[in-house]
mmCIF file with all atom_site columns, C-alpha atoms in Angstrom:
data_model
loop_
_atom_site.group_PDB
_atom_site.id
_atom_site.type_symbol
_atom_site.label_atom_id
_atom_site.label_alt_id
_atom_site.label_comp_id
_atom_site.label_asym_id
_atom_site.label_entity_id
_atom_site.label_seq_id
_atom_site.pdbx_PDB_ins_code
_atom_site.Cartn_x
_atom_site.Cartn_y
_atom_site.Cartn_z
_atom_site.occupancy
_atom_site.B_iso_or_equiv
_atom_site.pdbx_formal_charge
_atom_site.auth_seq_id
_atom_site.auth_comp_id
_atom_site.auth_asym_id
_atom_site.auth_atom_id
_atom_site.pdbx_PDB_model_num
ATOM 1   C CA . GLY A 1 1   ? 22.176 -9.869  5.226  1.00 79.00 ? 24  GLY A CA 1
ATOM 2   C CA . ARG A 1 2   ? 24.316 -9.492  8.372  1.00 91.00 ? 25  ARG A CA 1
ATOM 3   C CA . PRO A 1 3   ? 22.053 -10.087 11.372 1.00 95.00 ? 26  PRO A CA 1
ATOM 4   C CA . GLU A 1 4   ? 24.877 -10.087 13.911 1.00 95.00 ? 27  GLU A CA 1
ATOM 5   C CA . ARG A 1 5   ? 25.883 -6.602  12.740 1.00 95.00 ? 28  ARG A CA 1
ATOM 6   C CA . ALA A 1 6   ? 22.301 -5.343  13.147 1.00 93.00 ? 29  ALA A CA 1
ATOM 7   C CA . ILE A 1 7   ? 22.184 -6.636  16.719 1.00 96.00 ? 30  ILE A CA 1
ATOM 8   C CA . ALA A 1 8   ? 25.549 -5.071  17.573 1.00 96.00 ? 31  ALA A CA 1
ATOM 9   C CA . LEU A 1 9   ? 24.471 -1.742  16.082 1.00 95.00 ? 32  LEU A CA 1
ATOM 10  C CA . PHE A 1 10  ? 21.266 -1.759  18.135 1.00 95.00 ? 33  PHE A CA 1
ATOM 11  C CA . GLU A 1 11  ? 23.294 -2.200  21.310 1.00 94.00 ? 34  GLU A CA 1
ATOM 12  C CA . GLN A 1 12  ? 25.649 0.670   20.407 1.00 96.00 ? 35  GLN A CA 1
ATOM 13  C CA . VAL A 1 13  ? 23.176 3.338   19.287 1.00 95.00 ? 36  VAL A CA 1
ATOM 14  C CA . ASP A 1 14  ? 21.543 5.782   21.707 1.00 95.00 ? 37  ASP A CA 1
ATOM 15  C CA . ARG A 1 15  ? 17.990 5.380   20.466 1.00 92.00 ? 38  ARG A CA 1
ATOM 16  C CA . SER A 1 16  ? 16.739 8.273   22.596 1.00 92.00 ? 39  SER A CA 1
ATOM 17  C CA . LYS A 1 17  ? 18.493 10.650  20.191 1.00 95.00 ? 40  LYS A CA 1
ATOM 18  C CA . LEU A 1 18  ? 16.806 9.177   17.107 1.00 95.00 ? 41  LEU A CA 1
ATOM 19  C CA . GLU A 1 19  ? 13.539 10.241  15.503 1.00 95.00 ? 42  GLU A CA 1
ATOM 20  C CA . PRO A 1 20  ? 10.727 7.824   16.477 1.00 93.00 ? 43  PRO A CA 1
ATOM 21  C CA . ASP A 1 21  ? 10.506 6.357   12.959 1.00 94.00 ? 44  ASP A CA 1
ATOM 22  C CA . THR A 1 22  ? 14.261 5.780   12.828 1.00 95.00 ? 45  THR A CA 1
ATOM 23  C CA . ALA A 1 23  ? 14.357 4.229   16.307 1.00 95.00 ? 46  ALA A CA 1
ATOM 24  C CA . ALA A 1 24  ? 11.442 1.962   15.377 1.00 95.00 ? 47  ALA A CA 1
ATOM 25  C CA . GLU A 1 25  ? 13.151 0.914   12.144 1.00 95.00 ? 48  GLU A CA 1
ATOM 26  C CA . LEU A 1 26  ? 16.318 0.022   14.055 1.00 96.00 ? 49  LEU A CA 1
ATOM 27  C CA . LEU A 1 27  ? 14.247 -2.008  16.518 1.00 97.00 ? 50  LEU A CA 1
ATOM 28  C CA . LEU A 1 28  ? 12.381 -3.702  13.672 1.00 96.00 ? 51  LEU A CA 1
ATOM 29  C CA . VAL A 1 29  ? 15.570 -4.634  11.813 1.00 96.00 ? 52  VAL A CA 1
ATOM 30  C CA . THR A 1 30  ? 17.182 -5.955  14.981 1.00 97.00 ? 53  THR A CA 1
ATOM 31  C CA . ALA A 1 31  ? 14.166 -8.028  16.009 1.00 98.00 ? 54  ALA A CA 1
ATOM 32  C CA . SER A 1 32  ? 14.006 -9.457  12.486 1.00 97.00 ? 55  SER A CA 1
ATOM 33  C CA . ALA A 1 33  ? 17.717 -10.249 12.696 1.00 97.00 ? 56  ALA A CA 1
ATOM 34  C CA . TYR A 1 34  ? 17.002 -12.491 15.663 1.00 98.00 ? 57  TYR A CA 1
ATOM 35  C CA . GLY A 1 35  ? 14.381 -14.247 13.551 1.00 97.00 ? 58  GLY A CA 1
ATOM 36  C CA . ASP A 1 36  ? 16.943 -14.689 10.777 1.00 96.00 ? 59  ASP A CA 1
ATOM 37  C CA . LEU A 1 37  ? 19.277 -16.285 13.312 1.00 97.00 ? 60  LEU A CA 1
ATOM 38  C CA . GLY A 1 38  ? 16.586 -18.784 14.300 1.00 97.00 ? 61  GLY A CA 1
ATOM 39  C CA . GLN A 1 39  ? 15.803 -16.976 17.556 1.00 98.00 ? 62  GLN A CA 1
ATOM 40  C CA . PRO A 1 40  ? 12.360 -15.444 16.928 1.00 98.00 ? 63  PRO A CA 1
ATOM 41  C CA . ALA A 1 41  ? 11.453 -15.444 20.639 1.00 98.00 ? 64  ALA A CA 1
ATOM 42  C CA . ALA A 1 42  ? 14.434 -13.159 21.258 1.00 98.00 ? 65  ALA A CA 1
ATOM 43  C CA . GLY A 1 43  ? 13.075 -10.805 18.583 1.00 98.00 ? 66  GLY A CA 1
ATOM 44  C CA . VAL A 1 44  ? 9.657  -10.773 20.258 1.00 98.00 ? 67  VAL A CA 1
ATOM 45  C CA . ALA A 1 45  ? 11.281 -10.105 23.644 1.00 98.00 ? 68  ALA A CA 1
ATOM 46  C CA . LEU A 1 46  ? 13.278 -7.221  22.169 1.00 98.00 ? 69  LEU A CA 1
ATOM 47  C CA . ILE A 1 47  ? 10.155 -5.585  20.737 1.00 98.00 ? 70  ILE A CA 1
ATOM 48  C CA . ARG A 1 48  ? 8.237  -6.103  23.984 1.00 96.00 ? 71  ARG A CA 1
ATOM 49  C CA . ARG A 1 49  ? 11.090 -4.566  25.964 1.00 97.00 ? 72  ARG A CA 1
ATOM 50  C CA . HIS A 1 50  ? 11.558 -1.478  23.793 1.00 95.00 ? 73  HIS A CA 1
ATOM 51  C CA . ALA A 1 51  ? 8.312  -0.723  21.921 1.00 94.00 ? 74  ALA A CA 1
ATOM 52  C CA . ARG A 1 52  ? 5.649  1.529   23.403 1.00 92.00 ? 75  ARG A CA 1
ATOM 53  C CA . TRP A 1 53  ? 2.021  1.266   22.316 1.00 92.00 ? 76  TRP A CA 1
ATOM 54  C CA . PRO A 1 54  ? 0.220  4.602   22.562 1.00 91.00 ? 77  PRO A CA 1
ATOM 55  C CA . THR A 1 55  ? -3.542 4.786   22.148 1.00 90.00 ? 78  THR A CA 1
ATOM 56  C CA . GLU A 1 56  ? -3.190 6.009   18.579 1.00 91.00 ? 79  GLU A CA 1
ATOM 57  C CA . LEU A 1 57  ? -0.684 3.942   16.617 1.00 93.00 ? 80  LEU A CA 1
ATOM 58  C CA . SER A 1 58  ? 1.537  5.472   13.934 1.00 94.00 ? 81  SER A CA 1
ATOM 59  C CA . ASP A 1 59  ? 2.814  3.555   10.926 1.00 95.00 ? 82  ASP A CA 1
ATOM 60  C CA . HIS A 1 60  ? 6.005  2.573   12.738 1.00 95.00 ? 83  HIS A CA 1
ATOM 61  C CA . HIS A 1 61  ? 3.932  1.135   15.611 1.00 96.00 ? 84  HIS A CA 1
ATOM 62  C CA . LEU A 1 62  ? 1.949  -0.923  13.110 1.00 97.00 ? 85  LEU A CA 1
ATOM 63  C CA . ARG A 1 63  ? 5.135  -2.250  11.538 1.00 97.00 ? 86  ARG A CA 1
ATOM 64  C CA . LEU A 1 64  ? 6.514  -3.180  14.968 1.00 97.00 ? 87  LEU A CA 1
ATOM 65  C CA . GLY A 1 65  ? 3.265  -4.857  15.982 1.00 98.00 ? 88  GLY A CA 1
ATOM 66  C CA . TYR A 1 66  ? 3.192  -6.819  12.746 1.00 98.00 ? 89  TYR A CA 1
ATOM 67  C CA . ALA A 1 67  ? 6.820  -7.895  13.242 1.00 98.00 ? 90  ALA A CA 1
ATOM 68  C CA . GLU A 1 68  ? 6.070  -8.922  16.829 1.00 98.00 ? 91  GLU A CA 1
ATOM 69  C CA . ALA A 1 69  ? 3.147  -11.036 15.604 1.00 98.00 ? 92  ALA A CA 1
ATOM 70  C CA . ALA A 1 70  ? 5.131  -12.647 12.791 1.00 98.00 ? 93  ALA A CA 1
ATOM 71  C CA . LEU A 1 71  ? 8.059  -13.451 15.082 1.00 98.00 ? 94  LEU A CA 1
ATOM 72  C CA . ALA A 1 72  ? 5.743  -14.808 17.781 1.00 98.00 ? 95  ALA A CA 1
ATOM 73  C CA . GLU A 1 73  ? 4.099  -17.027 15.173 1.00 98.00 ? 96  GLU A CA 1
ATOM 74  C CA . GLN A 1 74  ? 7.542  -18.212 14.026 1.00 97.00 ? 97  GLN A CA 1
ATOM 75  C CA . ALA A 1 75  ? 8.431  -18.951 17.670 1.00 98.00 ? 98  ALA A CA 1
ATOM 76  C CA . GLY A 1 76  ? 5.228  -20.962 18.123 1.00 97.00 ? 99  GLY A CA 1
ATOM 77  C CA . ASP A 1 77  ? 3.698  -18.456 20.581 1.00 98.00 ? 100 ASP A CA 1
ATOM 78  C CA . LEU A 1 78  ? 0.297  -18.345 18.920 1.00 97.00 ? 101 LEU A CA 1
ATOM 79  C CA . PRO A 1 79  ? -1.556 -16.444 21.686 1.00 97.00 ? 102 PRO A CA 1
ATOM 80  C CA . ARG A 1 80  ? 1.011  -13.632 21.508 1.00 97.00 ? 103 ARG A CA 1
ATOM 81  C CA . ALA A 1 81  ? 0.890  -13.657 17.705 1.00 98.00 ? 104 ALA A CA 1
ATOM 82  C CA . ARG A 1 82  ? -2.910 -13.362 17.768 1.00 98.00 ? 105 ARG A CA 1
ATOM 83  C CA . ALA A 1 83  ? -2.753 -10.519 20.313 1.00 97.00 ? 106 ALA A CA 1
ATOM 84  C CA . ALA A 1 84  ? -0.200 -8.571  18.270 1.00 98.00 ? 107 ALA A CA 1
ATOM 85  C CA . PHE A 1 85  ? -2.086 -9.037  14.982 1.00 98.00 ? 108 PHE A CA 1
ATOM 86  C CA . THR A 1 86  ? -5.283 -7.934  16.776 1.00 97.00 ? 109 THR A CA 1
ATOM 87  C CA . ARG A 1 87  ? -3.538 -4.769  18.051 1.00 96.00 ? 110 ARG A CA 1
ATOM 88  C CA . VAL A 1 88  ? -2.456 -3.936  14.507 1.00 97.00 ? 111 VAL A CA 1
ATOM 89  C CA . LEU A 1 89  ? -5.889 -4.618  13.029 1.00 97.00 ? 112 LEU A CA 1
ATOM 90  C CA . ARG A 1 90  ? -7.663 -2.439  15.578 1.00 96.00 ? 113 ARG A CA 1
ATOM 91  C CA . ALA A 1 91  ? -5.603 0.487   14.320 1.00 96.00 ? 114 ALA A CA 1
ATOM 92  C CA . ASP A 1 92  ? -5.651 -0.427  10.621 1.00 97.00 ? 115 ASP A CA 1
ATOM 93  C CA . PRO A 1 93  ? -7.967 -3.225  9.443  1.00 97.00 ? 116 PRO A CA 1
ATOM 94  C CA . ASP A 1 94  ? -6.226 -3.292  6.046  1.00 97.00 ? 117 ASP A CA 1
ATOM 95  C CA . PHE A 1 95  ? -2.607 -3.481  7.239  1.00 98.00 ? 118 PHE A CA 1
ATOM 96  C CA . HIS A 1 96  ? -0.746 -5.848  4.917  1.00 97.00 ? 119 HIS A CA 1
ATOM 97  C CA . ASP A 1 97  ? -2.017 -9.424  5.338  1.00 98.00 ? 120 ASP A CA 1
ATOM 98  C CA . ALA A 1 98  ? -2.585 -9.149  9.096  1.00 98.00 ? 121 ALA A CA 1
ATOM 99  C CA . ALA A 1 99  ? -6.298 -9.998  8.855  1.00 98.00 ? 122 ALA A CA 1
ATOM 100 C CA . GLU A 1 100 ? -5.621 -13.152 6.861  1.00 98.00 ? 123 GLU A CA 1
ATOM 101 C CA . ARG A 1 101 ? -2.828 -14.211 9.179  1.00 98.00 ? 124 ARG A CA 1
ATOM 102 C CA . LEU A 1 102 ? -4.984 -13.627 12.260 1.00 98.00 ? 125 LEU A CA 1
ATOM 103 C CA . GLU A 1 103 ? -7.830 -15.590 10.694 1.00 97.00 ? 126 GLU A CA 1
ATOM 104 C CA . ARG A 1 104 ? -5.474 -18.472 9.933  1.00 97.00 ? 127 ARG A CA 1
ATOM 105 C CA . LEU A 1 105 ? -4.076 -18.408 13.486 1.00 96.00 ? 128 LEU A CA 1
ATOM 106 C CA . SER A 1 106 ? -7.560 -18.287 14.984 1.00 93.00 ? 129 SER A CA 1
ATOM 107 C CA . SER A 1 107 ? -8.545 -21.450 13.126 1.00 88.00 ? 130 SER A CA 1
ATOM 108 C CA . ASP A 1 108 ? -5.447 -23.332 14.345 1.00 72.00 ? 131 ASP A CA 1
#
């Protein structure tokens, strides 16, 4: 409920000392905060700057990829949204509603 606080916290925390799941959650919350502030492209940029995509994606990678796709869609960057949803679906074809969202974006 306080997006500005989430962004400030992200800038203050040394994420290298956090567990990967915790660091990903902080990144996810902060990127979503930008979306809440009407700046979804800034959220996408934050994820792209800080997220790493190993060959085998863990749950936190899937959540970040999904958030990147949703924020890109919100920002009107449909090619990036499709690419991020596709990345998620390659790792987990049943992840949330990613398949339906990708299908909808592909028909637009």
